[in-house]
Amino acid sequence: MSRRRIVAVRRHVVFGTKAAVDHVLAACGWQINTAFIERLNLSLRQRVAAIGRRSATPCKSENGLCQQLALFQVYHNFVLPHTGLREALAAPVPTNGSGSVKVWRPCTPAMAAGLTDHVWSLKEVLLYRVPPWPQSQTV
């Protein structure tokens, strides 16, 4: 940085190779961009109180932070539709009220990845039964 301005950006691939990352991103017409991670950082700060700046509710333990991050991950991927992933409907669907017709189907990252076929409600997420974590077998 020079006088509080970014002069250069250096990209470093941590997992895999740069060629593999470029191949996956090229299929979407994208390239490595810091905007993606900055958007995720902002979402984390806004929705996870323990890592927000000047948080009034800091985590007391690492376990509490892990639980908050797990809930954020599920909410972000199963509950929150992303406008960049929305799908155009074949035919417009009229609404019951006086609003305009629906022309888009909301889509979450989990739907785009083929993990689910609908947008989950938060109640559905919280009532979903998850198998217990494997416990260490110490004798």
PDB file of C-alpha atoms in Angstrom:
ATOM      1  CA  MET A   1       0.000   0.000   0.000  1.00  0.00           C
ATOM      2  CA  SER A   2       1.143   3.482  -0.772  1.00  0.00           C
ATOM      3  CA  ARG A   3      -0.529   6.422   0.941  1.00  0.00           C
ATOM      4  CA  ARG A   4      -3.555   4.245   1.824  1.00  0.00           C
ATOM      5  CA  ARG A   5      -4.074   3.106  -1.751  1.00  0.00           C
ATOM      6  CA  ILE A   6      -3.712  -0.407  -3.104  1.00  0.00           C
ATOM      7  CA  VAL A   7      -0.848  -0.542  -5.569  1.00  0.00           C
ATOM      8  CA  ALA A   8      -0.893  -4.241  -6.456  1.00  0.00           C
ATOM      9  CA  VAL A   9      -2.762  -7.443  -5.680  1.00  0.00           C
ATOM     10  CA  ARG A  10      -0.924 -10.728  -5.438  1.00  0.00           C
ATOM     11  CA  ARG A  11      -3.017 -13.906  -5.820  1.00  0.00           C
ATOM     12  CA  HIS A  12      -1.982 -17.081  -4.041  1.00  0.00           C
ATOM     13  CA  VAL A  13      -3.877 -20.380  -4.404  1.00  0.00           C
ATOM     14  CA  VAL A  14      -3.853 -22.297  -1.108  1.00  0.00           C
ATOM     15  CA  PHE A  15      -5.636 -25.522  -2.140  1.00  0.00           C
ATOM     16  CA  GLY A  16      -5.083 -27.039  -5.582  1.00  0.00           C
ATOM     17  CA  THR A  17      -3.347 -25.400  -8.499  1.00  0.00           C
ATOM     18  CA  LYS A  18      -3.895 -22.043 -10.149  1.00  0.00           C
ATOM     19  CA  ALA A  19      -4.682 -23.835 -13.431  1.00  0.00           C
ATOM     20  CA  ALA A  20      -7.463 -25.864 -11.756  1.00  0.00           C
ATOM     21  CA  VAL A  21      -8.956 -22.745 -10.161  1.00  0.00           C
ATOM     22  CA  ASP A  22      -8.791 -20.824 -13.457  1.00  0.00           C
ATOM     23  CA  HIS A  23     -10.483 -23.744 -15.265  1.00  0.00           C
ATOM     24  CA  VAL A  24     -13.436 -23.810 -12.827  1.00  0.00           C
ATOM     25  CA  LEU A  25     -13.849 -20.025 -12.836  1.00  0.00           C
ATOM     26  CA  ALA A  26     -13.523 -19.782 -16.637  1.00  0.00           C
ATOM     27  CA  ALA A  27     -16.569 -22.052 -17.027  1.00  0.00           C
ATOM     28  CA  CYS A  28     -18.596 -19.271 -15.353  1.00  0.00           C
ATOM     29  CA  GLY A  29     -16.761 -16.469 -17.126  1.00  0.00           C
ATOM     30  CA  TRP A  30     -15.112 -15.356 -13.864  1.00  0.00           C
ATOM     31  CA  GLN A  31     -11.553 -14.806 -12.682  1.00  0.00           C
ATOM     32  CA  ILE A  32      -9.968 -14.675  -9.226  1.00  0.00           C
ATOM     33  CA  ASN A  33     -11.341 -11.558  -7.577  1.00  0.00           C
ATOM     34  CA  THR A  34     -11.000 -10.252  -4.025  1.00  0.00           C
ATOM     35  CA  ALA A  35     -14.610  -9.013  -4.159  1.00  0.00           C
ATOM     36  CA  PHE A  36     -15.879 -12.552  -3.489  1.00  0.00           C
ATOM     37  CA  ILE A  37     -13.994 -12.957  -0.223  1.00  0.00           C
ATOM     38  CA  GLU A  38     -14.707  -9.384   0.840  1.00  0.00           C
ATOM     39  CA  ARG A  39     -18.435 -10.012   0.313  1.00  0.00           C
ATOM     40  CA  LEU A  40     -18.212 -13.153   2.471  1.00  0.00           C
ATOM     41  CA  ASN A  41     -16.253 -11.265   5.152  1.00  0.00           C
ATOM     42  CA  LEU A  42     -18.963  -8.591   5.273  1.00  0.00           C
ATOM     43  CA  SER A  43     -21.726 -11.202   5.523  1.00  0.00           C
ATOM     44  CA  LEU A  44     -19.872 -12.897   8.380  1.00  0.00           C
ATOM     45  CA  ARG A  45     -19.379  -9.621  10.278  1.00  0.00           C
ATOM     46  CA  GLN A  46     -23.054  -8.696   9.840  1.00  0.00           C
ATOM     47  CA  ARG A  47     -24.536 -12.064  10.827  1.00  0.00           C
ATOM     48  CA  VAL A  48     -22.089 -13.564  13.351  1.00  0.00           C
ATOM     49  CA  ALA A  49     -21.943 -11.306  16.392  1.00  0.00           C
ATOM     50  CA  ALA A  50     -18.833 -12.945  17.807  1.00  0.00           C
ATOM     51  CA  ILE A  51     -16.618 -11.795  14.921  1.00  0.00           C
ATOM     52  CA  GLY A  52     -18.194  -8.430  14.199  1.00  0.00           C
ATOM     53  CA  ARG A  53     -16.069  -5.390  14.869  1.00  0.00           C
ATOM     54  CA  ARG A  54     -16.460  -3.995  18.378  1.00  0.00           C
ATOM     55  CA  SER A  55     -18.877  -6.775  19.184  1.00  0.00           C
ATOM     56  CA  ALA A  56     -21.064  -6.383  22.248  1.00  0.00           C
ATOM     57  CA  THR A  57     -21.361 -10.183  22.444  1.00  0.00           C
ATOM     58  CA  PRO A  58     -17.905 -11.728  22.180  1.00  0.00           C
ATOM     59  CA  CYS A  59     -17.621 -15.501  22.363  1.00  0.00           C
ATOM     60  CA  LYS A  60     -16.512 -16.953  25.671  1.00  0.00           C
ATOM     61  CA  SER A  61     -15.014 -20.053  24.037  1.00  0.00           C
ATOM     62  CA  GLU A  62     -13.892 -21.510  20.738  1.00  0.00           C
ATOM     63  CA  ASN A  63     -16.818 -23.942  20.899  1.00  0.00           C
ATOM     64  CA  GLY A  64     -19.322 -21.054  20.964  1.00  0.00           C
ATOM     65  CA  LEU A  65     -17.696 -19.466  17.911  1.00  0.00           C
ATOM     66  CA  CYS A  66     -17.777 -22.797  16.052  1.00  0.00           C
ATOM     67  CA  GLN A  67     -21.505 -23.140  16.783  1.00  0.00           C
ATOM     68  CA  GLN A  68     -22.238 -19.608  15.542  1.00  0.00           C
ATOM     69  CA  LEU A  69     -20.219 -20.208  12.364  1.00  0.00           C
ATOM     70  CA  ALA A  70     -21.993 -23.529  11.723  1.00  0.00           C
ATOM     71  CA  LEU A  71     -25.401 -21.853  12.021  1.00  0.00           C
ATOM     72  CA  PHE A  72     -24.270 -19.037   9.700  1.00  0.00           C
ATOM     73  CA  GLN A  73     -23.041 -21.576   7.130  1.00  0.00           C
ATOM     74  CA  VAL A  74     -26.345 -23.434   7.093  1.00  0.00           C
ATOM     75  CA  TYR A  75     -28.366 -20.203   6.968  1.00  0.00           C
ATOM     76  CA  HIS A  76     -26.210 -18.739   4.186  1.00  0.00           C
ATOM     77  CA  ASN A  77     -26.343 -21.885   2.017  1.00  0.00           C
ATOM     78  CA  PHE A  78     -29.849 -23.287   2.645  1.00  0.00           C
ATOM     79  CA  VAL A  79     -32.105 -20.420   3.803  1.00  0.00           C
ATOM     80  CA  LEU A  80     -30.856 -17.230   2.139  1.00  0.00           C
ATOM     81  CA  PRO A  81     -31.646 -16.973  -1.596  1.00  0.00           C
ATOM     82  CA  HIS A  82     -28.875 -15.291  -3.602  1.00  0.00           C
ATOM     83  CA  THR A  83     -29.974 -13.004  -6.429  1.00  0.00           C
ATOM     84  CA  GLY A  84     -26.971 -14.027  -8.522  1.00  0.00           C
ATOM     85  CA  LEU A  85     -28.267 -17.618  -8.544  1.00  0.00           C
ATOM     86  CA  ARG A  86     -31.937 -16.950  -9.295  1.00  0.00           C
ATOM     87  CA  GLU A  87     -33.451 -18.866 -12.209  1.00  0.00           C
ATOM     88  CA  ALA A  88     -35.844 -17.506 -14.821  1.00  0.00           C
ATOM     89  CA  LEU A  89     -39.259 -19.197 -14.844  1.00  0.00           C
ATOM     90  CA  ALA A  90     -40.492 -20.729 -18.111  1.00  0.00           C
ATOM     91  CA  ALA A  91     -43.773 -18.821 -17.807  1.00  0.00           C
ATOM     92  CA  PRO A  92     -44.622 -15.889 -15.501  1.00  0.00           C
ATOM     93  CA  VAL A  93     -46.619 -16.928 -12.421  1.00  0.00           C
ATOM     94  CA  PRO A  94     -49.375 -14.546 -11.249  1.00  0.00           C
ATOM     95  CA  THR A  95     -49.406 -13.528  -7.593  1.00  0.00           C
ATOM     96  CA  ASN A  96     -52.480 -13.500  -5.365  1.00  0.00           C
ATOM     97  CA  GLY A  97     -52.173  -9.829  -4.491  1.00  0.00           C
ATOM     98  CA  SER A  98     -51.943  -6.736  -6.619  1.00  0.00           C
ATOM     99  CA  GLY A  99     -48.193  -7.172  -7.200  1.00  0.00           C
ATOM    100  CA  SER A 100     -46.467  -7.978 -10.445  1.00  0.00           C
ATOM    101  CA  VAL A 101     -46.127 -11.525 -11.734  1.00  0.00           C
ATOM    102  CA  LYS A 102     -43.216 -13.713 -10.649  1.00  0.00           C
ATOM    103  CA  VAL A 103     -40.592 -14.193 -13.357  1.00  0.00           C
ATOM    104  CA  TRP A 104     -37.750 -15.539 -11.169  1.00  0.00           C
ATOM    105  CA  ARG A 105     -37.375 -18.604  -8.975  1.00  0.00           C
ATOM    106  CA  PRO A 106     -35.264 -17.891  -5.871  1.00  0.00           C
ATOM    107  CA  CYS A 107     -32.216 -20.139  -5.546  1.00  0.00           C
ATOM    108  CA  THR A 108     -29.799 -20.839  -2.688  1.00  0.00           C
ATOM    109  CA  PRO A 109     -26.223 -22.128  -3.039  1.00  0.00           C
ATOM    110  CA  ALA A 110     -27.396 -25.543  -1.783  1.00  0.00           C
ATOM    111  CA  MET A 111     -30.020 -25.640  -4.561  1.00  0.00           C
ATOM    112  CA  ALA A 112     -27.421 -24.639  -7.156  1.00  0.00           C
ATOM    113  CA  ALA A 113     -25.150 -27.449  -5.920  1.00  0.00           C
ATOM    114  CA  GLY A 114     -28.013 -29.964  -6.136  1.00  0.00           C
ATOM    115  CA  LEU A 115     -28.161 -30.632  -2.371  1.00  0.00           C
ATOM    116  CA  THR A 116     -31.807 -29.619  -2.019  1.00  0.00           C
ATOM    117  CA  ASP A 117     -34.766 -28.707  -4.213  1.00  0.00           C
ATOM    118  CA  HIS A 118     -36.279 -25.829  -2.209  1.00  0.00           C
ATOM    119  CA  VAL A 119     -35.418 -22.802  -0.088  1.00  0.00           C
ATOM    120  CA  TRP A 120     -35.464 -23.923   3.537  1.00  0.00           C
ATOM    121  CA  SER A 121     -37.122 -21.947   6.321  1.00  0.00           C
ATOM    122  CA  LEU A 122     -35.155 -21.211   9.482  1.00  0.00           C
ATOM    123  CA  LYS A 123     -37.652 -23.351  11.418  1.00  0.00           C
ATOM    124  CA  GLU A 124     -36.965 -26.259   9.064  1.00  0.00           C
ATOM    125  CA  VAL A 125     -33.207 -25.862   9.630  1.00  0.00           C
ATOM    126  CA  LEU A 126     -33.527 -25.741  13.410  1.00  0.00           C
ATOM    127  CA  LEU A 127     -35.825 -28.795  13.529  1.00  0.00           C
ATOM    128  CA  TYR A 128     -33.634 -30.906  11.215  1.00  0.00           C
ATOM    129  CA  ARG A 129     -32.203 -33.902  13.078  1.00  0.00           C
ATOM    130  CA  VAL A 130     -28.444 -34.166  12.696  1.00  0.00           C
ATOM    131  CA  PRO A 131     -26.498 -37.249  13.796  1.00  0.00           C
ATOM    132  CA  PRO A 132     -24.216 -36.626  16.790  1.00  0.00           C
ATOM    133  CA  TRP A 133     -20.565 -35.778  16.249  1.00  0.00           C
ATOM    134  CA  PRO A 134     -18.209 -38.729  16.579  1.00  0.00           C
ATOM    135  CA  GLN A 135     -16.960 -38.906  20.143  1.00  0.00           C
ATOM    136  CA  SER A 136     -13.327 -39.746  20.866  1.00  0.00           C
ATOM    137  CA  GLN A 137     -12.972 -43.197  22.384  1.00  0.00           C
ATOM    138  CA  THR A 138     -10.490 -42.750  25.229  1.00  0.00           C
ATOM    139  CA  VAL A 139     -10.167 -45.502  27.782  1.00  0.00           C
TER     140      VAL A 139
END
